[in-house]
Amino acid sequence: MHPFVTRRQVLLGGGLALLGAQRAALALESDDSGLARIARTNGLFYGAAVNSAPLTASDFSKAVIRDADVIVPEWEMKWGAIEKVRGDRQYGTSQRIVHFAKAHGLSVRGHALVWHRNIPAWAVEALNNKEYAVMQRHVRSMVANFGAVRDWDVVNEAIEPTHDRSDNLRRSPFLTALGPDYIGEAFRSARAESPGARLVYNDFGFEYEIDTHRARRRALIRLLERLKTTSVPIDAVGLQAHLVTRGLKFDPAAYAAFLKEIADLDLKIIITELDIQDTDLPASIGERDRILADETGRYLDAVLAQPAVIGVVTWGLSDRHTWLNSDPKAKRPDGLPSRPLPLDDRMERKPMWSAIANAFRNAPERS
Ligand code: G3I
């Protein structure tokens, strides 16, 4: 035994080498075991956000069919995309996504019915003119038109503790026009139109040990308690999980406690928009991908330990289409393209893909 190397170091060295080898092996997994198939072995689902135009590219459509069993319109089911002109509801492009799903045995998550962004200008005006019914009409028209959609983000991003309201709600045209009960009204409208669909409240900013995220965790739990005690028909919570690598602390125990609070309200949980920003990471692709995979794996290991978590959706599948490379606020300062998703821009699997596959494999089986 080398005098400077303890038994523990040998084991550790061996262990790490093995881990590296396992990861490498995972990356070379046979083609047909996509992420969705691996997730299903433990009763979970995997999905990705898509836009209709990229689905016409064969390499991307093949990758979606291989890896996902759920797809989510990233933009085309939003009110601003559907009804730019009042009364002229355009379902064309979002319907293409639904048809693609149907053709390939995938299911669709609807996103998002009531959101403070992408509200058509005429609807903002109508809400300001106290035309209360425009929101309910939109919710019912969407749910009725997309009968095949069995899972809806009914209300998106309605909490904002920095808006200084005692109920921590975000100030929006919906809140101004309809008051806090607009949230309940949206869920009741969706339930009335589709009694069997899963109705979800979706939001962001809960992952890290910073004051804003702690305040948002508390605000979310308070909102969910209010909705449950007033019998609002909510079935699940969507946690967007737009992760970052800015050295913010992720505490698996604190996050597990937060997830348990949601589960104790008899609500399911979906990770709805997972991606991971690499703006603060070095340019080296190898180093970036390794750190992004480790962070993603650590997050999902903590999340999937909670049995109320039923599935994971990444906000895109390939770096080729990520919003993070088109959003001026999210771009890398060095101008290099971000790498926040499981597949690279040539649809090749990245270490992040293996980290997600691993987390699904290690997850407790859902009954
Ligand atoms: O495709 C149209 C194009 O036809 C039109 O000419 C152009 C000019 O308006 O807009 C293009 O649409 C853009 C669309 O993305 C498709 O790329 C919209 O401008 C742009 O606003 C839209 O951005 C989306 C954003 O939400 C706003 O809806 C992003 O792709 C999408 O990733 C982002 O997703 C949000 C979630 O819904 C909620 N959580 C946060 C997440 C990231 O911001």
Short mmCIF file of C-alpha atoms and ligand atoms in Angstrom, two decimals:
data_model
loop_
_atom_site.label_atom_id
_atom_site.label_comp_id
_atom_site.label_asym_id
_atom_site.label_seq_id
_atom_site.Cartn_x
_atom_site.Cartn_y
_atom_site.Cartn_z
CA MET A 1 0.00 0.00 0.00
CA HIS A 2 1.54 3.30 -1.04
CA PRO A 3 2.47 5.11 2.20
CA PHE A 4 0.62 8.25 1.24
CA VAL A 5 -2.52 6.57 0.04
CA THR A 6 -4.96 5.38 2.67
CA ARG A 7 -7.37 2.46 2.12
CA ARG A 8 -10.22 4.99 2.01
CA GLN A 9 -8.47 6.93 -0.76
CA VAL A 10 -8.04 3.76 -2.79
CA LEU A 11 -11.73 2.95 -2.39
CA LEU A 12 -12.70 6.56 -3.17
CA GLY A 13 -10.41 6.62 -6.19
CA GLY A 14 -11.91 3.36 -7.34
CA GLY A 15 -15.43 4.63 -6.64
CA LEU A 16 -14.99 7.85 -8.59
CA ALA A 17 -13.42 6.00 -11.52
CA LEU A 18 -16.40 3.64 -11.49
CA LEU A 19 -18.85 6.59 -11.36
CA GLY A 20 -17.08 8.18 -14.33
CA ALA A 21 -17.25 4.88 -16.22
CA GLN A 22 -20.94 4.44 -15.35
CA ARG A 23 -21.71 7.94 -16.63
CA ALA A 24 -19.80 7.25 -19.81
CA ALA A 25 -21.65 3.95 -20.19
CA LEU A 26 -24.98 5.72 -19.66
CA ALA A 27 -24.18 8.15 -22.41
CA LEU A 28 -23.77 5.24 -24.83
CA GLU A 29 -27.14 3.67 -23.91
CA SER A 30 -28.93 1.84 -26.65
CA ASP A 31 -31.06 4.10 -28.75
CA ASP A 32 -34.54 2.95 -27.79
CA SER A 33 -34.29 3.62 -24.08
CA GLY A 34 -35.25 7.28 -24.24
CA LEU A 35 -35.84 9.34 -21.10
CA ALA A 36 -39.60 8.70 -21.11
CA ARG A 37 -39.11 4.95 -21.26
CA ILE A 38 -36.66 5.07 -18.35
CA ALA A 39 -39.02 7.33 -16.37
CA ARG A 40 -41.94 4.96 -16.94
CA THR A 41 -40.03 2.09 -15.29
CA ASN A 42 -40.65 3.92 -12.02
CA GLY A 43 -44.12 5.23 -12.87
CA LEU A 44 -42.97 8.73 -13.86
CA PHE A 45 -43.35 10.71 -17.09
CA TYR A 46 -40.83 12.80 -19.02
CA GLY A 47 -41.71 15.57 -21.43
CA ALA A 48 -40.34 18.59 -23.25
CA ALA A 49 -41.58 22.01 -24.43
CA VAL A 50 -41.73 22.40 -28.21
CA ASN A 51 -42.74 24.88 -30.90
CA SER A 52 -44.55 23.67 -34.04
CA ALA A 53 -42.01 24.87 -36.63
CA PRO A 54 -38.98 22.90 -35.28
CA LEU A 55 -41.12 19.74 -35.22
CA THR A 56 -40.94 19.73 -39.02
CA ALA A 57 -37.16 19.11 -38.78
CA SER A 58 -36.71 15.33 -38.92
CA ASP A 59 -33.71 15.12 -36.54
CA PHE A 60 -35.63 17.08 -33.90
CA SER A 61 -38.95 15.28 -34.36
CA LYS A 62 -37.13 11.94 -34.11
CA ALA A 63 -35.45 13.07 -30.88
CA VAL A 64 -38.79 14.17 -29.40
CA ILE A 65 -40.45 10.86 -30.28
CA ARG A 66 -37.48 8.90 -28.86
CA ASP A 67 -37.13 10.78 -25.57
CA ALA A 68 -40.51 12.30 -24.60
CA ASP A 69 -43.99 10.97 -23.90
CA VAL A 70 -45.41 14.41 -23.14
CA ILE A 71 -44.97 17.63 -25.13
CA VAL A 72 -45.92 21.20 -24.11
CA PRO A 73 -46.42 24.17 -26.47
CA GLU A 74 -43.72 26.61 -25.37
CA TRP A 75 -45.59 29.59 -26.81
CA GLU A 76 -48.37 28.74 -29.25
CA MET A 77 -51.18 28.02 -26.74
CA LYS A 78 -50.71 31.35 -24.99
CA TRP A 79 -53.61 33.82 -25.26
CA GLY A 80 -51.47 36.32 -27.19
CA ALA A 81 -50.68 33.69 -29.82
CA ILE A 82 -54.25 32.33 -30.05
CA GLU A 83 -56.44 35.48 -30.16
CA LYS A 84 -54.41 38.48 -31.29
CA VAL A 85 -57.65 39.89 -32.75
CA ARG A 86 -60.76 39.71 -30.58
CA GLY A 87 -63.03 36.85 -31.62
CA ASP A 88 -60.55 35.57 -34.23
CA ARG A 89 -59.14 32.54 -32.41
CA GLN A 90 -56.26 30.99 -34.37
CA TYR A 91 -55.62 27.38 -33.28
CA GLY A 92 -53.55 26.43 -36.36
CA THR A 93 -50.01 26.14 -35.02
CA SER A 94 -50.94 24.82 -31.57
CA GLN A 95 -53.21 22.25 -33.25
CA ARG A 96 -50.18 21.08 -35.24
CA ILE A 97 -48.44 20.25 -31.97
CA VAL A 98 -51.52 18.31 -30.78
CA HIS A 99 -51.68 16.43 -34.09
CA PHE A 100 -47.97 15.56 -33.87
CA ALA A 101 -48.53 14.19 -30.38
CA LYS A 102 -51.53 12.15 -31.49
CA ALA A 103 -49.65 10.76 -34.48
CA HIS A 104 -46.81 9.53 -32.24
CA GLY A 105 -48.70 8.40 -29.14
CA LEU A 106 -47.57 11.35 -27.03
CA SER A 107 -49.75 13.40 -24.69
CA VAL A 108 -49.92 17.18 -24.44
CA ARG A 109 -49.74 19.49 -21.42
CA GLY A 110 -51.62 22.75 -22.09
CA HIS A 111 -49.69 25.95 -21.22
CA ALA A 112 -50.84 28.47 -20.04
CA LEU A 113 -54.52 29.63 -19.83
CA VAL A 114 -54.26 32.60 -17.42
CA TRP A 115 -50.90 34.41 -17.30
CA HIS A 116 -50.00 38.09 -16.76
CA ARG A 117 -47.80 37.98 -19.90
CA ASN A 118 -48.90 37.44 -23.52
CA ILE A 119 -52.42 38.77 -22.84
CA PRO A 120 -53.73 40.22 -26.14
CA ALA A 121 -53.88 44.02 -25.99
CA TRP A 122 -57.67 44.01 -26.59
CA ALA A 123 -58.14 41.65 -23.61
CA VAL A 124 -56.13 43.90 -21.27
CA GLU A 125 -58.43 46.73 -22.33
CA ALA A 126 -61.53 44.59 -21.86
CA LEU A 127 -60.39 43.55 -18.38
CA ASN A 128 -59.71 47.18 -17.51
CA ASN A 129 -63.26 47.92 -18.72
CA LYS A 130 -64.52 45.37 -16.20
CA GLU A 131 -65.53 42.88 -18.91
CA TYR A 132 -65.23 40.04 -16.41
CA ALA A 133 -66.27 37.26 -18.74
CA VAL A 134 -63.37 37.54 -21.18
CA MET A 135 -61.09 35.43 -18.97
CA GLN A 136 -63.65 32.67 -18.35
CA ARG A 137 -64.57 32.65 -22.03
CA HIS A 138 -60.93 32.20 -23.02
CA VAL A 139 -60.38 29.39 -20.50
CA ARG A 140 -63.51 27.53 -21.59
CA SER A 141 -62.82 28.01 -25.31
CA MET A 142 -59.28 26.64 -24.95
CA VAL A 143 -60.24 23.63 -22.87
CA ALA A 144 -63.21 22.86 -25.12
CA ASN A 145 -61.16 23.22 -28.31
CA PHE A 146 -58.32 20.99 -27.10
CA GLY A 147 -60.35 18.08 -25.71
CA ALA A 148 -57.34 15.77 -26.10
CA VAL A 149 -55.33 17.86 -23.63
CA ARG A 150 -55.74 16.21 -20.21
CA ASP A 151 -53.34 18.39 -18.20
CA TRP A 152 -53.52 22.22 -18.06
CA ASP A 153 -51.43 24.99 -16.50
CA VAL A 154 -54.59 26.90 -15.61
CA VAL A 155 -52.94 29.81 -13.80
CA ASN A 156 -49.27 30.72 -14.24
CA GLU A 157 -47.06 32.94 -12.03
CA ALA A 158 -49.79 34.62 -9.92
CA ILE A 159 -47.68 35.15 -6.81
CA GLU A 160 -45.21 38.02 -6.41
CA PRO A 161 -44.28 38.83 -2.79
CA THR A 162 -42.43 41.96 -3.94
CA HIS A 163 -45.79 43.51 -4.95
CA ASP A 164 -46.44 44.08 -1.24
CA ARG A 165 -49.89 42.61 -0.96
CA SER A 166 -50.89 40.70 2.18
CA ASP A 167 -51.94 37.80 -0.06
CA ASN A 168 -48.61 37.97 -1.96
CA LEU A 169 -50.47 38.02 -5.26
CA ARG A 170 -48.93 39.57 -8.38
CA ARG A 171 -50.56 42.81 -9.54
CA SER A 172 -51.96 41.98 -13.01
CA PRO A 173 -54.88 42.92 -15.30
CA PHE A 174 -56.70 39.82 -14.00
CA LEU A 175 -56.24 40.81 -10.34
CA THR A 176 -57.18 44.42 -11.01
CA ALA A 177 -60.34 43.51 -12.92
CA LEU A 178 -61.54 40.42 -11.06
CA GLY A 179 -59.89 40.56 -7.64
CA PRO A 180 -58.05 37.63 -5.96
CA ASP A 181 -60.80 35.17 -6.83
CA TYR A 182 -59.80 35.28 -10.51
CA ILE A 183 -57.59 32.29 -9.71
CA GLY A 184 -60.49 30.23 -8.33
CA GLU A 185 -62.68 31.37 -11.22
CA ALA A 186 -60.12 30.19 -13.78
CA PHE A 187 -59.95 26.72 -12.19
CA ARG A 188 -63.74 26.43 -11.90
CA SER A 189 -64.13 27.41 -15.56
CA ALA A 190 -61.60 24.78 -16.66
CA ARG A 191 -63.18 22.09 -14.47
CA ALA A 192 -66.65 22.87 -15.81
CA GLU A 193 -65.37 22.43 -19.38
CA SER A 194 -63.23 19.33 -18.77
CA PRO A 195 -64.16 17.49 -15.55
CA GLY A 196 -61.42 14.83 -16.01
CA ALA A 197 -58.44 17.01 -16.88
CA ARG A 198 -55.62 17.59 -14.37
CA LEU A 199 -55.67 21.25 -13.38
CA VAL A 200 -52.34 22.79 -12.35
CA TYR A 201 -51.11 25.97 -10.68
CA ASN A 202 -47.64 26.73 -12.20
CA ASP A 203 -44.91 29.06 -10.90
CA PHE A 204 -41.15 29.71 -10.60
CA GLY A 205 -38.45 30.74 -8.09
CA PHE A 206 -38.51 28.23 -5.18
CA GLU A 207 -35.22 26.31 -5.44
CA TYR A 208 -32.54 28.29 -3.63
CA GLU A 209 -31.69 29.34 -0.08
CA ILE A 210 -32.19 33.07 -0.74
CA ASP A 211 -34.78 35.38 0.86
CA THR A 212 -36.82 35.86 -2.31
CA HIS A 213 -37.14 32.11 -2.90
CA ARG A 214 -38.00 31.46 0.78
CA ALA A 215 -40.68 34.18 0.59
CA ARG A 216 -42.01 32.65 -2.62
CA ARG A 217 -42.14 29.18 -1.03
CA ARG A 218 -44.20 30.55 1.86
CA ALA A 219 -46.43 32.58 -0.49
CA LEU A 220 -47.11 29.52 -2.65
CA ILE A 221 -48.06 27.33 0.32
CA ARG A 222 -50.39 30.09 1.64
CA LEU A 223 -52.05 30.38 -1.77
CA LEU A 224 -52.51 26.61 -2.07
CA GLU A 225 -54.00 26.44 1.43
CA ARG A 226 -56.48 29.20 0.46
CA LEU A 227 -57.43 27.41 -2.74
CA LYS A 228 -57.91 24.09 -0.95
CA THR A 229 -59.96 25.57 1.91
CA THR A 230 -62.22 27.35 -0.59
CA SER A 231 -62.67 24.10 -2.60
CA VAL A 232 -61.06 25.43 -5.76
CA PRO A 233 -60.68 22.39 -8.11
CA ILE A 234 -56.86 22.26 -8.24
CA ASP A 235 -55.13 18.89 -8.72
CA ALA A 236 -51.42 19.67 -8.94
CA VAL A 237 -48.65 22.23 -8.70
CA GLY A 238 -46.14 22.92 -11.46
CA LEU A 239 -42.68 23.94 -10.28
CA GLN A 240 -40.93 25.49 -13.27
CA ALA A 241 -37.36 24.85 -12.01
CA HIS A 242 -35.38 27.24 -14.20
CA LEU A 243 -32.13 26.38 -12.39
CA VAL A 244 -29.05 28.62 -12.33
CA THR A 245 -25.34 28.10 -11.63
CA ARG A 246 -24.61 31.40 -9.94
CA GLY A 247 -23.34 29.75 -6.77
CA LEU A 248 -26.80 29.92 -5.13
CA LYS A 249 -27.24 27.27 -2.46
CA PHE A 250 -29.70 24.43 -3.14
CA ASP A 251 -30.57 22.68 0.13
CA PRO A 252 -32.13 19.26 -0.62
CA ALA A 253 -33.57 19.00 2.92
CA ALA A 254 -35.24 22.43 2.82
CA TYR A 255 -36.61 21.71 -0.64
CA ALA A 256 -37.87 18.28 0.43
CA ALA A 257 -39.72 19.94 3.31
CA PHE A 258 -41.32 22.38 0.84
CA LEU A 259 -42.38 19.53 -1.47
CA LYS A 260 -43.85 17.69 1.52
CA GLU A 261 -45.94 20.76 2.43
CA ILE A 262 -47.43 20.65 -1.07
CA ALA A 263 -47.95 16.87 -0.95
CA ASP A 264 -49.64 17.18 2.46
CA LEU A 265 -52.24 19.38 0.77
CA ASP A 266 -53.10 16.30 -1.30
CA LEU A 267 -51.65 17.85 -4.45
CA LYS A 268 -49.46 16.19 -7.07
CA ILE A 269 -46.29 17.94 -8.23
CA ILE A 270 -44.86 18.28 -11.75
CA ILE A 271 -41.47 19.79 -12.62
CA THR A 272 -42.75 21.77 -15.60
CA GLU A 273 -39.95 23.88 -17.17
CA LEU A 274 -36.58 22.41 -16.14
CA ASP A 275 -33.50 23.94 -17.68
CA ILE A 276 -30.26 25.24 -16.22
CA GLN A 277 -28.58 28.52 -17.06
CA ASP A 278 -24.79 28.40 -17.53
CA THR A 279 -24.14 32.12 -17.86
CA ASP A 280 -21.59 32.12 -15.02
CA LEU A 281 -19.75 28.97 -16.06
CA PRO A 282 -16.41 28.86 -17.92
CA ALA A 283 -16.49 28.62 -21.72
CA SER A 284 -15.15 25.04 -21.78
CA ILE A 285 -17.99 22.82 -23.02
CA GLY A 286 -16.71 19.74 -21.18
CA GLU A 287 -16.55 21.56 -17.85
CA ARG A 288 -19.89 23.29 -18.37
CA ASP A 289 -21.68 20.09 -19.30
CA ARG A 290 -20.23 18.24 -16.31
CA ILE A 291 -21.31 20.97 -13.83
CA LEU A 292 -24.77 21.30 -15.42
CA ALA A 293 -25.25 17.52 -15.24
CA ASP A 294 -24.18 17.36 -11.59
CA GLU A 295 -26.48 20.25 -10.59
CA THR A 296 -29.41 18.77 -12.50
CA GLY A 297 -28.79 15.33 -10.99
CA ARG A 298 -28.60 16.76 -7.47
CA TYR A 299 -31.83 18.68 -7.96
CA LEU A 300 -33.76 15.75 -9.45
CA ASP A 301 -32.51 13.28 -6.83
CA ALA A 302 -34.00 15.54 -4.14
CA VAL A 303 -37.23 16.10 -6.09
CA LEU A 304 -37.93 12.52 -7.20
CA ALA A 305 -37.60 11.24 -3.62
CA GLN A 306 -41.02 12.85 -3.01
CA PRO A 307 -43.70 10.37 -4.24
CA ALA A 308 -46.15 13.21 -5.03
CA VAL A 309 -43.85 14.22 -7.90
CA ILE A 310 -45.31 12.50 -10.97
CA GLY A 311 -43.21 13.81 -13.85
CA VAL A 312 -40.50 16.07 -15.22
CA VAL A 313 -40.71 18.37 -18.25
CA THR A 314 -37.66 20.20 -19.60
CA TRP A 315 -38.22 23.61 -21.19
CA GLY A 316 -37.07 22.34 -24.56
CA LEU A 317 -35.18 19.17 -25.46
CA SER A 318 -32.23 20.45 -27.51
CA ASP A 319 -29.92 23.46 -26.98
CA ARG A 320 -30.80 24.36 -30.59
CA HIS A 321 -34.13 25.87 -29.52
CA THR A 322 -33.63 27.11 -25.95
CA TRP A 323 -35.26 30.46 -25.04
CA LEU A 324 -32.08 31.19 -23.05
CA ASN A 325 -30.20 31.91 -26.28
CA SER A 326 -32.83 34.37 -27.53
CA ASP A 327 -33.78 36.15 -24.31
CA PRO A 328 -31.42 39.19 -24.01
CA LYS A 329 -31.54 38.98 -20.18
CA ALA A 330 -30.43 35.33 -20.16
CA LYS A 331 -27.66 35.27 -22.76
CA ARG A 332 -24.03 34.42 -21.81
CA PRO A 333 -21.83 37.54 -21.52
CA ASP A 334 -19.20 35.87 -23.73
CA GLY A 335 -21.80 35.42 -26.47
CA LEU A 336 -21.33 31.63 -26.52
CA PRO A 337 -24.57 29.65 -26.89
CA SER A 338 -25.95 28.29 -23.61
CA ARG A 339 -26.21 24.53 -23.07
CA PRO A 340 -29.21 24.21 -20.65
CA LEU A 341 -30.94 21.12 -22.04
CA PRO A 342 -30.42 17.30 -22.30
CA LEU A 343 -29.46 17.22 -26.02
CA ASP A 344 -26.97 19.44 -27.86
CA ASP A 345 -27.85 21.29 -31.04
CA ARG A 346 -27.04 18.15 -33.11
CA MET A 347 -29.50 16.09 -30.97
CA GLU A 348 -26.57 14.28 -29.29
CA ARG A 349 -26.98 13.24 -25.66
CA LYS A 350 -25.09 15.33 -23.14
CA PRO A 351 -24.06 14.42 -19.55
CA MET A 352 -27.26 16.21 -18.49
CA TRP A 353 -29.26 13.56 -20.40
CA SER A 354 -27.50 10.85 -18.38
CA ALA A 355 -28.06 12.72 -15.12
CA ILE A 356 -31.81 12.88 -15.83
CA ALA A 357 -31.87 9.19 -16.86
CA ASN A 358 -29.99 8.30 -13.69
CA ALA A 359 -32.37 10.26 -11.49
CA PHE A 360 -35.36 8.49 -13.05
CA ARG A 361 -33.66 5.11 -12.53
CA ASN A 362 -32.88 5.84 -8.88
CA ALA A 363 -36.32 7.28 -8.10
CA PRO A 364 -38.57 5.31 -5.74
CA GLU A 365 -41.18 3.48 -7.84
CA ARG A 366 -44.58 5.23 -7.91
CA SER A 367 -47.44 2.96 -6.91
O1 G3I B 1 -42.95 32.99 -33.25
C1 G3I B 1 -43.30 34.36 -33.16
C2 G3I B 1 -43.07 35.01 -34.46
O2 G3I B 1 -43.98 34.48 -35.43
C3 G3I B 1 -43.32 36.48 -34.29
O3 G3I B 1 -43.02 37.11 -35.47
C4 G3I B 1 -42.37 36.98 -33.17
C5 G3I B 1 -42.57 38.46 -32.97
O4 G3I B 1 -43.52 38.72 -32.00
O5 G3I B 1 -42.68 36.33 -31.95
C6 G3I B 1 -42.40 34.96 -32.06
O6 G3I B 1 -42.81 34.43 -30.94
C7 G3I B 1 -41.92 34.47 -29.83
C8 G3I B 1 -42.06 33.09 -29.18
O7 G3I B 1 -41.37 33.08 -27.92
C9 G3I B 1 -41.54 31.97 -30.05
O8 G3I B 1 -40.21 31.96 -30.07
C10 G3I B 1 -42.47 35.53 -28.88
O9 G3I B 1 -42.21 36.82 -29.43
C11 G3I B 1 -41.72 35.42 -27.55
O10 G3I B 1 -42.32 36.30 -26.61
C12 G3I B 1 -41.91 34.00 -27.02
O11 G3I B 1 -41.16 33.94 -25.83
C13 G3I B 1 -41.62 32.88 -24.96
C14 G3I B 1 -41.92 33.51 -23.59
O12 G3I B 1 -42.24 32.47 -22.64
C15 G3I B 1 -43.12 34.45 -23.67
O13 G3I B 1 -44.25 33.72 -23.98
C16 G3I B 1 -40.47 31.90 -24.84
O14 G3I B 1 -40.28 31.23 -26.07
C17 G3I B 1 -40.80 30.87 -23.76
O15 G3I B 1 -39.67 30.04 -23.53
C18 G3I B 1 -41.15 31.58 -22.45
O16 G3I B 1 -41.54 30.58 -21.52
C19 G3I B 1 -41.88 31.02 -20.20
C20 G3I B 1 -43.03 30.15 -19.71
O17 G3I B 1 -44.12 30.27 -20.57
C21 G3I B 1 -43.41 30.53 -18.30
N1 G3I B 1 -42.25 30.49 -17.42
C22 G3I B 1 -41.06 31.22 -17.85
C23 G3I B 1 -40.68 30.80 -19.27
C24 G3I B 1 -39.43 31.56 -19.72
O18 G3I B 1 -39.68 32.93 -19.82
#
